mmCIF file of C-alpha atoms in Angstrom:
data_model
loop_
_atom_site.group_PDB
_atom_site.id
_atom_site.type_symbol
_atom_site.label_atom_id
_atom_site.label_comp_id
_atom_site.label_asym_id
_atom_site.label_seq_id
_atom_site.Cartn_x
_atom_site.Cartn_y
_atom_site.Cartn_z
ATOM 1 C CA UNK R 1492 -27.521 36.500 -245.988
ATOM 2 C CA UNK R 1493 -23.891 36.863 -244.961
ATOM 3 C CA UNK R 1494 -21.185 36.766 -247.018
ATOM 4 C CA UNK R 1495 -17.715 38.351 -247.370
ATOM 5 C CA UNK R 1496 -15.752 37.514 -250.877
ATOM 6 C CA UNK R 1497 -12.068 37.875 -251.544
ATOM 7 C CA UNK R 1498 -10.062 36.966 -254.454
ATOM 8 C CA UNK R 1499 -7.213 33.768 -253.245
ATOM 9 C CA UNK R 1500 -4.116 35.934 -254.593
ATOM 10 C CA UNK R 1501 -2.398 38.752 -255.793
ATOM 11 C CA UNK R 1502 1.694 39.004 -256.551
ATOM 12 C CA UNK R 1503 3.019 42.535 -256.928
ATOM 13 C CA UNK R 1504 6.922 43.712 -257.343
ATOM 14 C CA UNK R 1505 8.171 45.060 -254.287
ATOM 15 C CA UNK R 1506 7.678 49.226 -254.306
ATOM 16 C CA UNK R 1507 4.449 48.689 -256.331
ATOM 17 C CA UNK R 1508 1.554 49.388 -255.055
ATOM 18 C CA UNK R 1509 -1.294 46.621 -253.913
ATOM 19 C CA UNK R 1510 -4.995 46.257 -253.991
ATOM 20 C CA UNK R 1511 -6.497 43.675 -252.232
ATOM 21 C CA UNK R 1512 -10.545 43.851 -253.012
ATOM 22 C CA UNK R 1513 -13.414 42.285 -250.795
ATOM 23 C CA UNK R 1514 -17.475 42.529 -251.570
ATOM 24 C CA UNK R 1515 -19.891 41.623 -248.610
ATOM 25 C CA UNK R 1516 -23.904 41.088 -249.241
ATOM 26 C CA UNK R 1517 -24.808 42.427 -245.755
ATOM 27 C CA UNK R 1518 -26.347 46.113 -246.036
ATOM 28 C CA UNK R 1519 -26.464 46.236 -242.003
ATOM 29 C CA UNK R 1520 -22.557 46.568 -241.680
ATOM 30 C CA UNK R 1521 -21.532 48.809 -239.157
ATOM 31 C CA UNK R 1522 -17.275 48.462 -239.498
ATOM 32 C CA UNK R 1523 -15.701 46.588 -241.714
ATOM 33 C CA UNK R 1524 -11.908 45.838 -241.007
ATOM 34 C CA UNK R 1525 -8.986 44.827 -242.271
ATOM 35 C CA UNK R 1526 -6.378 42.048 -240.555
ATOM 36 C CA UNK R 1527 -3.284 40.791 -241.543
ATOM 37 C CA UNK R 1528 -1.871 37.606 -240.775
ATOM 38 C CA UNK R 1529 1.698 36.262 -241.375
ATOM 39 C CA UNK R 1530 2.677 32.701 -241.140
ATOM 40 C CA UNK R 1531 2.359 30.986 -237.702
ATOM 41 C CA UNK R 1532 1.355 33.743 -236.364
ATOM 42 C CA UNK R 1533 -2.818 35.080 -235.247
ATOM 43 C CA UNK R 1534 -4.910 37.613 -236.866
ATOM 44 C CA UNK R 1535 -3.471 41.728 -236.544
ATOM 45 C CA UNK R 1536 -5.866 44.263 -236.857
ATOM 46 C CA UNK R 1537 -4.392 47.207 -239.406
ATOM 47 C CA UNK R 1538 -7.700 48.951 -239.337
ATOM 48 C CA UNK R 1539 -10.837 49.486 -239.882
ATOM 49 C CA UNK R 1540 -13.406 51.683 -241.547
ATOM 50 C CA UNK R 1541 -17.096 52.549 -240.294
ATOM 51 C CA UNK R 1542 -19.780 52.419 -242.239
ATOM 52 C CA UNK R 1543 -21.140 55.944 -242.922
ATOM 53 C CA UNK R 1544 -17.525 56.792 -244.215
ATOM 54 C CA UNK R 1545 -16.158 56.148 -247.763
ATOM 55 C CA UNK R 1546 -12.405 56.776 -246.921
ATOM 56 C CA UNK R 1547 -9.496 56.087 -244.672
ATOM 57 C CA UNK R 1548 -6.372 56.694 -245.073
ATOM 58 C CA UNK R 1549 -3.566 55.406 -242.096
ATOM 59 C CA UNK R 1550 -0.138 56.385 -243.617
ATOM 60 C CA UNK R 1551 0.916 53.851 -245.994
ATOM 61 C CA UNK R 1552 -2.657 52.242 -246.022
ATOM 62 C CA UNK R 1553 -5.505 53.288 -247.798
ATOM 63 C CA UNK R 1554 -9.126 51.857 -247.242
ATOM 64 C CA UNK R 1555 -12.117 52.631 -249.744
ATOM 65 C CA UNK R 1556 -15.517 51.846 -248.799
ATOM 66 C CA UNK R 1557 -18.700 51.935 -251.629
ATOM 67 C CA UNK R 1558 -21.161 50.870 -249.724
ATOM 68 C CA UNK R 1559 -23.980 51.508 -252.534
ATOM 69 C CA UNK R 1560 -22.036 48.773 -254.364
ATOM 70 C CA UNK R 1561 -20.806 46.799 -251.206
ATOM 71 C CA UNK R 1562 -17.269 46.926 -252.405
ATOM 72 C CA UNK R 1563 -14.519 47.433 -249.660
ATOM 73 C CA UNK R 1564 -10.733 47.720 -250.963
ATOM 74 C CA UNK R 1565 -7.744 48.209 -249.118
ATOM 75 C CA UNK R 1566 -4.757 49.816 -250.884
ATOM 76 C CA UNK R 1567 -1.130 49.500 -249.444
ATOM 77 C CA UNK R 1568 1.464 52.121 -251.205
ATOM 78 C CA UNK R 1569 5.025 51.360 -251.793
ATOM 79 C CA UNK R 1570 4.499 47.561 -250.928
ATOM 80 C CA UNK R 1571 7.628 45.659 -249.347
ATOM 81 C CA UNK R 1572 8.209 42.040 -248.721
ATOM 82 C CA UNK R 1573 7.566 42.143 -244.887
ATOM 83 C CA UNK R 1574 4.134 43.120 -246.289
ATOM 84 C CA UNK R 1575 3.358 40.048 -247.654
ATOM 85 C CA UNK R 1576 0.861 37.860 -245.918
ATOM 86 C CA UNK R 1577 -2.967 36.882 -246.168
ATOM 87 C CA UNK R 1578 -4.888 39.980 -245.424
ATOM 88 C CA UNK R 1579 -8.875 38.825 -243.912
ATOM 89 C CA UNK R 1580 -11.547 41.478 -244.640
ATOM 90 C CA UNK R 1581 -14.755 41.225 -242.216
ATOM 91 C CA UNK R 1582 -17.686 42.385 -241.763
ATOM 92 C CA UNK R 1583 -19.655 43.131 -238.550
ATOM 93 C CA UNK R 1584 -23.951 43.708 -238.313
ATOM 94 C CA UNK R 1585 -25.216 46.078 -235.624
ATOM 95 C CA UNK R 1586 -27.741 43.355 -235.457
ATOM 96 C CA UNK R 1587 -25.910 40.523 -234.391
ATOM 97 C CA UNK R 1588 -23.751 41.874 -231.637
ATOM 98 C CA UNK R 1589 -20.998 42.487 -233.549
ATOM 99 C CA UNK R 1590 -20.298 39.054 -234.540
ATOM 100 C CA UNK R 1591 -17.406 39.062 -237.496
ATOM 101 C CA UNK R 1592 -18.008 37.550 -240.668
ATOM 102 C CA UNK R 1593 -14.719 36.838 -242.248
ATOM 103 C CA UNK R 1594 -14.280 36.340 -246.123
ATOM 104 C CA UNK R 1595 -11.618 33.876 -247.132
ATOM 105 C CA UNK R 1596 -8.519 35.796 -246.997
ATOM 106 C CA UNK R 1597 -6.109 36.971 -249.761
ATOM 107 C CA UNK R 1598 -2.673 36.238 -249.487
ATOM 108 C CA UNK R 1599 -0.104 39.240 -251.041
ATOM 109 C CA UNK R 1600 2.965 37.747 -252.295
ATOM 110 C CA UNK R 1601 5.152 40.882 -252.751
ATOM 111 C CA UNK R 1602 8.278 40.096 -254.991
ATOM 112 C CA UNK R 1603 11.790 41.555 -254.833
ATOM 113 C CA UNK J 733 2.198 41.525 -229.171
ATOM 114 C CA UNK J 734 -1.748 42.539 -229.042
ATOM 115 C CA UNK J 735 -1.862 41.699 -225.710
ATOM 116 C CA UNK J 736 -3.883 38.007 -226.272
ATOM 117 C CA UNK J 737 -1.353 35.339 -225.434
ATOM 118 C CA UNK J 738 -2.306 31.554 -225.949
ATOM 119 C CA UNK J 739 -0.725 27.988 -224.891
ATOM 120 C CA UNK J 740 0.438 25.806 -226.068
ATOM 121 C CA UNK J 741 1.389 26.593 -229.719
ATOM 122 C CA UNK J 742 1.306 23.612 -231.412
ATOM 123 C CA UNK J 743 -0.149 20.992 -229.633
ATOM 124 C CA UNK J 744 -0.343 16.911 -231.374
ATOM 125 C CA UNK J 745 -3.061 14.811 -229.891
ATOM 126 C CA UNK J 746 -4.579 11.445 -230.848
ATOM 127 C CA UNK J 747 -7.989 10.658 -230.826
ATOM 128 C CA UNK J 748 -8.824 9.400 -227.276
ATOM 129 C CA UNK J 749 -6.790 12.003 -225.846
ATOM 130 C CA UNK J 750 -8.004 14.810 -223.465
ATOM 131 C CA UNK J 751 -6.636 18.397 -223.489
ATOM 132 C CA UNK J 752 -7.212 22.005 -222.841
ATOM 133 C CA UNK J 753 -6.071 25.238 -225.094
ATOM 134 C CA UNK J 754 -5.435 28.256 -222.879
ATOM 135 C CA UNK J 755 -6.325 32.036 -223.855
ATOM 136 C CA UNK J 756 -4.982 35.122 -221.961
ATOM 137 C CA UNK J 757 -5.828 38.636 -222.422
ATOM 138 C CA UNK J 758 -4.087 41.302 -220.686
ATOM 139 C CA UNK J 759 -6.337 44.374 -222.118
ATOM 140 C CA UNK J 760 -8.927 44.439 -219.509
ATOM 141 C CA UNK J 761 -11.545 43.197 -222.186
ATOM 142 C CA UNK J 762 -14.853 41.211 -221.034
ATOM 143 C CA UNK J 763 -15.642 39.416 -223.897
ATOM 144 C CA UNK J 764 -13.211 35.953 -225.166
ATOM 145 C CA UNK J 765 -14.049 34.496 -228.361
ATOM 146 C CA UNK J 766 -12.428 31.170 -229.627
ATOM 147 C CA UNK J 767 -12.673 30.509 -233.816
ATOM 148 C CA UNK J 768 -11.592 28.117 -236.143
ATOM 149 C CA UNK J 769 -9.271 28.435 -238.677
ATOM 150 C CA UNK J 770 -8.855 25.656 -240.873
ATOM 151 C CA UNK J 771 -7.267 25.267 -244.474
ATOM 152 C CA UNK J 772 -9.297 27.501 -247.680
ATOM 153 C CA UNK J 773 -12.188 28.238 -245.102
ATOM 154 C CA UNK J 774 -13.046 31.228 -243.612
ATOM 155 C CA UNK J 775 -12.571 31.736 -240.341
ATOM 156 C CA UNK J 776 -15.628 30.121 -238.013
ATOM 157 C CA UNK J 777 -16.653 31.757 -234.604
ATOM 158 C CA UNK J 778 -16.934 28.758 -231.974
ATOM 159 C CA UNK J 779 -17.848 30.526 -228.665
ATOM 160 C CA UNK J 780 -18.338 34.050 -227.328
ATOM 161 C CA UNK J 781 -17.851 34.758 -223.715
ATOM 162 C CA UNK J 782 -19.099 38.482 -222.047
ATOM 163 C CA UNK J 783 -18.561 39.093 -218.585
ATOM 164 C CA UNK J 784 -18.011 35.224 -218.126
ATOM 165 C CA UNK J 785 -21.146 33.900 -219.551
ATOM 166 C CA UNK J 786 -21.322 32.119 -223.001
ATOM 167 C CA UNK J 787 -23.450 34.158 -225.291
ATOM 168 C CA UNK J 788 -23.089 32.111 -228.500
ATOM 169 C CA UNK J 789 -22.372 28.822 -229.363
ATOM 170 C CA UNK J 790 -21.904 28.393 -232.671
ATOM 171 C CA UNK J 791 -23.420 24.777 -233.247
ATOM 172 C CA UNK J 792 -19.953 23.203 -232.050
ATOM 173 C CA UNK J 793 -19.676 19.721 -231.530
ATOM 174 C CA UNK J 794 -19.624 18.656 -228.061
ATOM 175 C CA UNK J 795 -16.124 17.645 -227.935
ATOM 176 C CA UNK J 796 -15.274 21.052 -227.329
ATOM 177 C CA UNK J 797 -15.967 22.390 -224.404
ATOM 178 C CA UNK J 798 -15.154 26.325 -223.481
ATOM 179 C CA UNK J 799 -15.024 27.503 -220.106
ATOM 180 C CA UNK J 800 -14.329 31.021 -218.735
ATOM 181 C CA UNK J 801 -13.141 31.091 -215.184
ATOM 182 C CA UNK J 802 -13.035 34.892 -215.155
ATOM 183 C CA UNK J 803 -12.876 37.713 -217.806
ATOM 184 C CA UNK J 804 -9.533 37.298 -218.461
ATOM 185 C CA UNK J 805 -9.334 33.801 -218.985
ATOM 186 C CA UNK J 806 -10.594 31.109 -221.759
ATOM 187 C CA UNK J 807 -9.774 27.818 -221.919
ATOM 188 C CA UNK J 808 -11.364 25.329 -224.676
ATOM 189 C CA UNK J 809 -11.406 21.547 -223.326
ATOM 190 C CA UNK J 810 -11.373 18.866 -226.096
ATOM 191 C CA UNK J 811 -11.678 15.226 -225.942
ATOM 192 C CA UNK J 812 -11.945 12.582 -228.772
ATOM 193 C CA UNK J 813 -11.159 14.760 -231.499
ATOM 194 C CA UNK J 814 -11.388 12.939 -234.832
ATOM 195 C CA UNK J 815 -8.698 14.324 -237.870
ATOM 196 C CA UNK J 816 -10.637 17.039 -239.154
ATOM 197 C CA UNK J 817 -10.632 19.063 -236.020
ATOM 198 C CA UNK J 818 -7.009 19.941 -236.884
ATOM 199 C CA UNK J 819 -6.861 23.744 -237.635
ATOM 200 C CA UNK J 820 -5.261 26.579 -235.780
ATOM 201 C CA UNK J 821 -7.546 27.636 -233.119
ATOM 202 C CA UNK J 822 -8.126 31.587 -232.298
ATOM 203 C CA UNK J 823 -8.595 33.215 -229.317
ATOM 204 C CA UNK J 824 -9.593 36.694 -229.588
ATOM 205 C CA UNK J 825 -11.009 39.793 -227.146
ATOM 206 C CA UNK J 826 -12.909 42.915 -226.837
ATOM 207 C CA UNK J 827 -13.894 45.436 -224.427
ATOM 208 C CA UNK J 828 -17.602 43.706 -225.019
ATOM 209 C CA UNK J 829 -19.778 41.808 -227.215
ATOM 210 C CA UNK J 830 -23.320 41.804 -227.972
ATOM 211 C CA UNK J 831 -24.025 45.658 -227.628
ATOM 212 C CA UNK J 832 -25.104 48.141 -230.273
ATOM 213 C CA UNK J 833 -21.586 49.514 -230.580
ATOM 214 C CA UNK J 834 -18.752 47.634 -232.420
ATOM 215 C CA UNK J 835 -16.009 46.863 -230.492
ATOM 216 C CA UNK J 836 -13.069 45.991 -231.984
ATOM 217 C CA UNK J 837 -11.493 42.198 -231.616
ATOM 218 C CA UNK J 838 -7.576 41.553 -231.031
ATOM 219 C CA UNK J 839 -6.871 37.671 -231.645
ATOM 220 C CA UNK J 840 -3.923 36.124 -230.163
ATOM 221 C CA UNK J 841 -1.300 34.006 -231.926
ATOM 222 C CA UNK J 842 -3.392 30.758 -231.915
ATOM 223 C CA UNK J 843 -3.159 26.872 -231.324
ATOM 224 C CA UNK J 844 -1.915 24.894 -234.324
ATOM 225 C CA UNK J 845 -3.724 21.947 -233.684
ATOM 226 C CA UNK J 846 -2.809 18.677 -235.327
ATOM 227 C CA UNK J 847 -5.619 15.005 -233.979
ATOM 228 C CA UNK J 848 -3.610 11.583 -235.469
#
């Protein structure tokens, strides 16, 4: 079956750095990717990883892929407030046309 | 700016009312997607368009109504909404859909949708 799991929250201190963590039950992934979206506004792509790789790393983001353990985590250094936001992992199956599963969303409060 | 613009932005409606949400990519995509995004839910695909023809309908009530003049264009038509349709509506676009390559989806800002 399909599903993509993220944890509601996370609060950090401003210059810290965060870890937002998603699991997904598909093994057919093909990318998984990371959006952000602030209040008000749509979804923003800040990237995405494919599936035969276990790292990316797009200056102050970080993306970690284990796919033996379907754990996907993205890591954003020196967090500031204009980072915070609810960040959307998904999922996408070769075998479905890319269709995007989407878990819940975690929103980052970042604290001064 | 990704390039996926969308009218109106907030948009109040009662429950006999008729109107139309408007989607507008400007990335020279062929596939339009419109989701649902309501309150502690995950996001829920509605409709995918490639190369104007609907491709998935995503068991949507038929109070919604998509249509897709051209590639660059997706409207979603909705009459007698009841209350729980509010949610902010999502268009989004890609080169494609429905291929054995991913292509990548840019949403635009959405429709905050509110049905009294």
């Amino acid at each position: 079956g399909e599903d993509v799991e993220q944890s509601l929250f996370l609060s950090v201190r401003e210059g810290d750095s965060s870890v937002i963590n998603c699991t997904y039950t598909d093994s057919s992934s093909t990318y998984l990717y990371w959006y952000k979206q602030e209040p008000g506004a749509g979804l923003q792509l800040l990237t995405y990883i494919f599936s035969n790789m276990d790292m990316k790393q797009d200056q102050r983001l970080t993306v970690l892929l284990n796919k033996k353990d379907k754990h996907l985590s993205l890591r954003i250094a020196d967090t500031q407030t204009g980072d915070s936001a609810i960040y959307f992992c998904a999922e996408s199956m070769w075998n479905q046309g890319g269709k995007l599963i989407f878990g819940q969303g975690t929103e980052l409060s970042v604290k001064p | 700016e990704t390039g996926v613009t969308q009218t109106p932005r907030h948009l109040v409606m009662g429950m006999t009312n008729k109107k139309s949400l408007k989607c507008e990519q400007h990335l020279g995509h062929n596939a339009m997607y419109w989701y649902k995004q309501s309150a502690k839910k995950p996001l829920e695909l509605m409709f995918v368009y490639n190369f104007k023809e609907q491709t998935e309908n995503n068991s949507v009530p038929s109070r919604f109504s998509p249509e897709c003049p051209n590639s660059s264009h997706l409207f979603l038509h909705l009459h007698t909404l009841q209350p729980e349709d509010s949610a902010l509506y999502l268009c989004a676009s890609s080169r494609t859909s429905g291929g054995p390559l991913q292509e990548t989806q840019y949403f635009g800002p959405g429709t905050r949708l509110l049905v009294l």
